[in-house]
CSV table of C-alpha atoms in Angstrom, one decimal:
chain,number,residue,atom,x,y,z
A,254,SER,CA,0.0,0.0,0.0
A,255,ALA,CA,1.0,3.6,-0.2
A,256,HIS,CA,1.3,3.9,3.5
A,257,SER,CA,3.7,1.0,3.7
A,258,ARG,CA,5.8,2.4,0.8
A,259,GLU,CA,6.0,5.8,2.6
A,260,VAL,CA,7.1,4.1,5.8
A,261,SER,CA,9.7,2.0,4.0
A,262,GLU,CA,11.1,5.1,2.2
A,263,TRP,CA,11.1,7.1,5.5
A,264,ALA,CA,13.0,4.2,7.3
A,265,GLU,CA,15.5,3.9,4.4
A,266,GLU,CA,16.2,7.7,4.5
A,267,LYS,CA,16.6,7.6,8.2
A,268,HIS,CA,19.0,4.6,7.9
A,269,GLU,CA,21.1,6.5,5.2
A,270,VAL,CA,21.2,9.6,7.5
A,271,GLU,CA,22.4,7.5,10.4
A,272,ILE,CA,25.1,5.8,8.2
A,273,SER,CA,26.3,9.2,6.9
A,274,SER,CA,26.4,10.5,10.5
A,275,ASN,CA,28.4,7.5,11.7
A,276,LYS,CA,30.8,7.8,8.8
A,277,ARG,CA,31.4,11.5,9.7
A,278,LYS,CA,32.0,10.5,13.3
A,279,ILE,CA,34.4,7.8,12.4
A,280,SER,CA,36.2,10.1,10.0
A,281,ASN,CA,36.5,12.8,12.6
A,282,SER,CA,37.7,10.4,15.2
A,283,GLY,CA,40.3,9.0,12.7
A,284,MET,CA,41.4,12.6,11.9
A,285,GLU,CA,41.8,13.4,15.6
A,286,LYS,CA,43.9,10.3,16.2
A,287,LYS,CA,46.2,11.2,13.2
A,288,LEU,CA,46.6,14.8,14.4
A,289,HIS,CA,47.4,13.5,17.9
A,290,GLN,CA,50.1,11.2,16.5
A,291,LEU,CA,51.5,14.1,14.4
A,292,TYR,CA,51.6,16.4,17.5
A,293,LYS,CA,53.4,13.7,19.5
A,294,GLN,CA,55.9,13.2,16.7
A,295,SER,CA,56.4,17.0,16.5
A,296,VAL,CA,57.2,17.2,20.2
A,297,ALA,CA,59.5,14.2,20.0
A,298,ASP,CA,61.4,15.8,17.0
A,299,SER,CA,61.6,19.2,18.6
A,300,GLY,CA,65.0,18.5,20.1
A,301,VAL,CA,64.0,16.8,23.4
A,302,ARG,CA,64.4,13.3,25.0
A,303,ILE,CA,61.3,12.1,26.7
A,304,VAL,CA,61.7,10.3,30.0
A,305,PRO,CA,58.8,8.1,31.2
A,306,GLY,CA,56.9,9.3,34.2
A,307,GLY,CA,56.2,12.7,35.8
A,308,THR,CA,59.6,13.6,37.3
A,309,LEU,CA,63.2,13.7,36.0
A,310,GLY,CA,66.0,11.9,37.8
A,311,VAL,CA,68.8,13.8,39.4
A,312,HIS,CA,71.2,12.9,36.6
A,313,HIS,CA,68.6,14.2,34.0
A,314,GLN,CA,68.3,17.5,35.9
A,315,ALA,CA,72.1,17.8,36.2
A,316,ALA,CA,72.5,17.2,32.5
A,317,ASN,CA,69.9,19.8,31.7
A,318,PHE,CA,71.5,22.3,34.0
A,319,TRP,CA,74.9,21.5,32.5
A,320,GLN,CA,73.6,22.1,29.0
A,321,ALA,CA,72.0,25.4,30.0
A,322,ASN,CA,74.7,26.8,32.2
A,323,PRO,CA,78.2,25.5,31.3
A,324,PHE,CA,80.0,28.8,32.3
A,325,LYS,CA,78.4,28.9,35.7
A,326,ILE,CA,79.6,25.3,36.3
A,327,LEU,CA,83.1,26.4,35.0
A,328,ALA,CA,83.2,29.3,37.4
A,329,GLY,CA,81.9,27.3,40.3
A,330,ILE,CA,84.6,24.6,39.8
A,331,GLY,CA,87.4,26.6,38.2
A,332,VAL,CA,87.8,29.3,40.9
A,333,PRO,CA,88.1,26.8,43.9
A,334,THR,CA,90.5,24.7,41.8
A,335,VAL,CA,92.8,27.6,41.2
A,336,LEU,CA,92.7,28.6,44.8
A,337,TYR,CA,93.5,25.1,45.8
A,338,ILE,CA,96.5,25.0,43.5
A,339,PHE,CA,97.7,28.3,44.9
A,340,ARG,CA,97.4,27.0,48.4
A,341,GLY,CA,99.5,24.0,47.5
A,342,ARG,CA,102.2,26.2,46.0
A,343,ASN,CA,102.0,28.5,49.0
A,344,ASP,CA,102.9,25.7,51.4
A,345,GLN,CA,106.3,25.3,49.6
A,346,LYS,CA,108.3,27.8,51.7
A,347,HIS,CA,111.4,27.6,49.5
A,348,LEU,CA,109.5,29.2,46.5
A,349,GLN,CA,109.4,32.9,46.1
A,350,LEU,CA,106.0,34.6,45.7
A,351,GLN,CA,106.7,35.2,42.0
A,352,SER,CA,107.4,31.5,41.4
A,353,LYS,CA,104.3,30.5,43.4
A,354,LEU,CA,102.1,32.8,41.2
A,355,MET,CA,103.8,31.4,38.0
A,356,HIS,CA,103.2,27.8,39.1
A,357,THR,CA,99.6,28.6,40.0
A,358,ARG,CA,99.0,30.3,36.6
A,359,VAL,CA,100.4,27.4,34.6
A,360,PHE,CA,98.6,24.6,36.5
A,361,GLY,CA,95.4,26.6,36.9
A,362,GLN,CA,95.3,27.5,33.2
A,363,PHE,CA,95.8,23.8,32.3
A,364,ALA,CA,93.0,22.8,34.8
A,365,VAL,CA,90.5,25.4,33.6
A,366,ILE,CA,91.1,24.7,29.9
A,367,SER,CA,90.6,21.0,30.5
A,368,MET,CA,87.4,21.7,32.4
A,369,LEU,CA,86.2,24.0,29.6
A,370,LEU,CA,86.8,21.4,26.9
A,371,THR,CA,85.0,18.8,29.0
A,372,LEU,CA,82.0,21.1,29.7
A,373,MET,CA,81.6,22.3,26.1
A,374,GLY,CA,82.0,18.8,24.8
A,375,PHE,CA,79.1,17.6,26.9
A,376,LYS,CA,77.1,20.7,26.1
A,377,SER,CA,77.5,19.9,22.4
A,378,TYR,CA,76.4,16.4,23.0
A,379,MET,CA,73.3,17.6,24.8
A,380,ASP,CA,72.5,20.1,22.1
A,381,SER,CA,72.7,17.4,19.4
A,382,GLN,CA,70.6,14.9,21.4
A,383,GLY,CA,68.2,17.2,23.1
A,384,LYS,CA,67.3,18.1,26.7
A,385,PHE,CA,65.4,15.7,28.9
A,386,ILE,CA,61.7,16.3,29.6
A,387,THR,CA,59.1,14.1,31.3
A,388,GLN,CA,56.3,12.2,29.5
A,389,GLN,CA,53.9,14.4,31.4
A,390,GLU,CA,55.4,17.6,30.0
A,391,ALA,CA,55.4,16.1,26.5
A,392,ASP,CA,51.7,15.3,26.9
A,393,PHE,CA,51.0,18.8,28.1
A,394,ARG,CA,52.8,20.2,25.0
A,395,VAL,CA,50.6,18.0,22.8
A,396,GLU,CA,47.4,19.1,24.6
A,397,GLU,CA,48.6,22.7,24.2
A,398,MET,CA,49.0,22.3,20.5
A,399,LYS,CA,45.5,20.7,20.2
A,400,ARG,CA,44.0,23.6,22.2
A,401,MET,CA,45.7,26.2,20.0
A,402,ARG,CA,44.3,24.4,16.9
A,403,SER,CA,40.8,24.3,18.5
A,404,ASP,CA,41.0,28.1,19.3
A,405,LEU,CA,42.1,28.8,15.7
A,406,LEU,CA,39.2,26.9,14.2
A,407,ARG,CA,36.7,28.6,16.6
A,408,ARG,CA,38.2,32.0,15.6
A,409,ILE,CA,37.9,31.2,11.9
A,410,ASP,CA,34.3,30.0,12.3
A,411,PHE,CA,33.5,33.1,14.3
A,412,ASP,CA,35.0,35.4,11.6
A,413,LYS,CA,32.9,33.6,8.9
A,414,LYS,CA,29.7,34.1,10.9
A,415,LEU,CA,30.6,37.7,11.6
A,416,LYS,CA,31.3,38.4,8.0
A,417,LEU,CA,28.0,36.8,7.0
A,418,ARG,CA,26.1,38.7,9.6
A,419,ARG,CA,27.7,42.0,8.5
A,420,GLY,CA,26.8,41.3,4.9
A,421,ILE,CA,23.2,40.7,5.8
A,422,ILE,CA,23.0,43.9,7.9
A,423,LEU,CA,24.6,45.9,5.1
A,424,ASN,CA,22.1,44.5,2.5
A,425,GLN,CA,19.2,45.3,4.8
A,426,THR,CA,20.6,48.8,5.2
A,427,GLN,CA,20.7,49.3,1.5
A,428,GLU,CA,17.1,48.1,1.1
A,429,ASP,CA,16.0,50.4,4.0
A,430,VAL,CA,17.7,53.4,2.5
A,431,GLU,CA,16.1,52.8,-0.9
A,432,ARG,CA,12.7,52.4,0.6
A,433,GLN,CA,13.0,55.5,2.7
A,434,LEU,CA,14.2,57.6,-0.3
A,435,LYS,CA,11.2,56.4,-2.3
A,436,SER,CA,8.8,57.1,0.6
A,437,GLU,CA,10.3,60.6,1.1
A,438,GLY,CA,10.0,61.3,-2.7
A,439,VAL,CA,13.6,62.3,-3.1
A,440,THR,CA,14.5,62.6,-6.8
A,441,ASP,CA,17.5,64.9,-6.9
A,442,SER,CA,20.6,62.7,-7.6
A,443,SER,CA,23.0,64.7,-5.5
A,444,GLU,CA,20.5,64.9,-2.6
A,445,MET,CA,19.9,61.1,-2.9
A,446,LYS,CA,23.6,60.4,-2.9
A,447,ASP,CA,24.2,62.6,0.2
A,448,LEU,CA,21.3,61.0,2.1
A,449,ARG,CA,22.5,57.5,1.2
A,450,SER,CA,26.0,58.3,2.4
A,451,ARG,CA,24.8,59.7,5.8
A,452,LYS,CA,22.5,56.7,6.4
A,453,HIS,CA,25.2,54.2,5.4
A,454,LYS,CA,27.6,55.8,7.9
A,455,ALA,CA,25.0,55.6,10.6
A,456,LYS,CA,24.3,51.9,9.8
A,457,ASN,CA,28.0,51.1,9.5
A,458,MET,CA,28.5,52.5,13.0
A,459,ASP,CA,25.7,50.2,14.2
A,460,VAL,CA,27.5,47.2,12.5
A,461,ILE,CA,30.8,48.1,14.2
A,462,SER,CA,29.0,48.3,17.6
A,463,ILE,CA,27.5,44.9,17.0
A,464,GLU,CA,30.9,43.4,16.1
A,465,ASP,CA,32.6,45.0,19.2
A,466,ALA,CA,29.9,43.5,21.4
């Protein structure tokens, strides 16, 4: 019967809509997973080494500090080393002060240069391999990238809606101006142009007020 045919068509249409909706959900879910993997890969390739867990070990923290502050470490170790060398030379009573200073300078210079080469070599290694971060910090960076993308998409959508709304308002303004000119019986072209200009400016101010709101 006709009723049965209509019910069958309605059920078929509803089924197609559900299938289409499910496909979009699956597609969006797959896209989100791909983006998540890309973000994770981006963080991993940004010059860091990810350590499992939520905290770094002492050796990881020391390595990061070493990479960021090699000259602080050099000053912190080098100055006491030179003072220790001078103290050792000063205990030798048979040496004159000039000889003590000369020995301190030679041994101290050798020690400081050796430390500098060691420090800068390890810093170069850390720069090439990347600093240590926790898995928790890496996940936070991924979530931050996803949030920035979401904010960007919302902003783009908002700008599109705002542009559409502005176009509608301006079209309505044009129609209102034309109707008012006809109702007032204005026929002079210069007068019509001036009146249109003043009314457009007033309406544009209203549009700007709406956008600011």
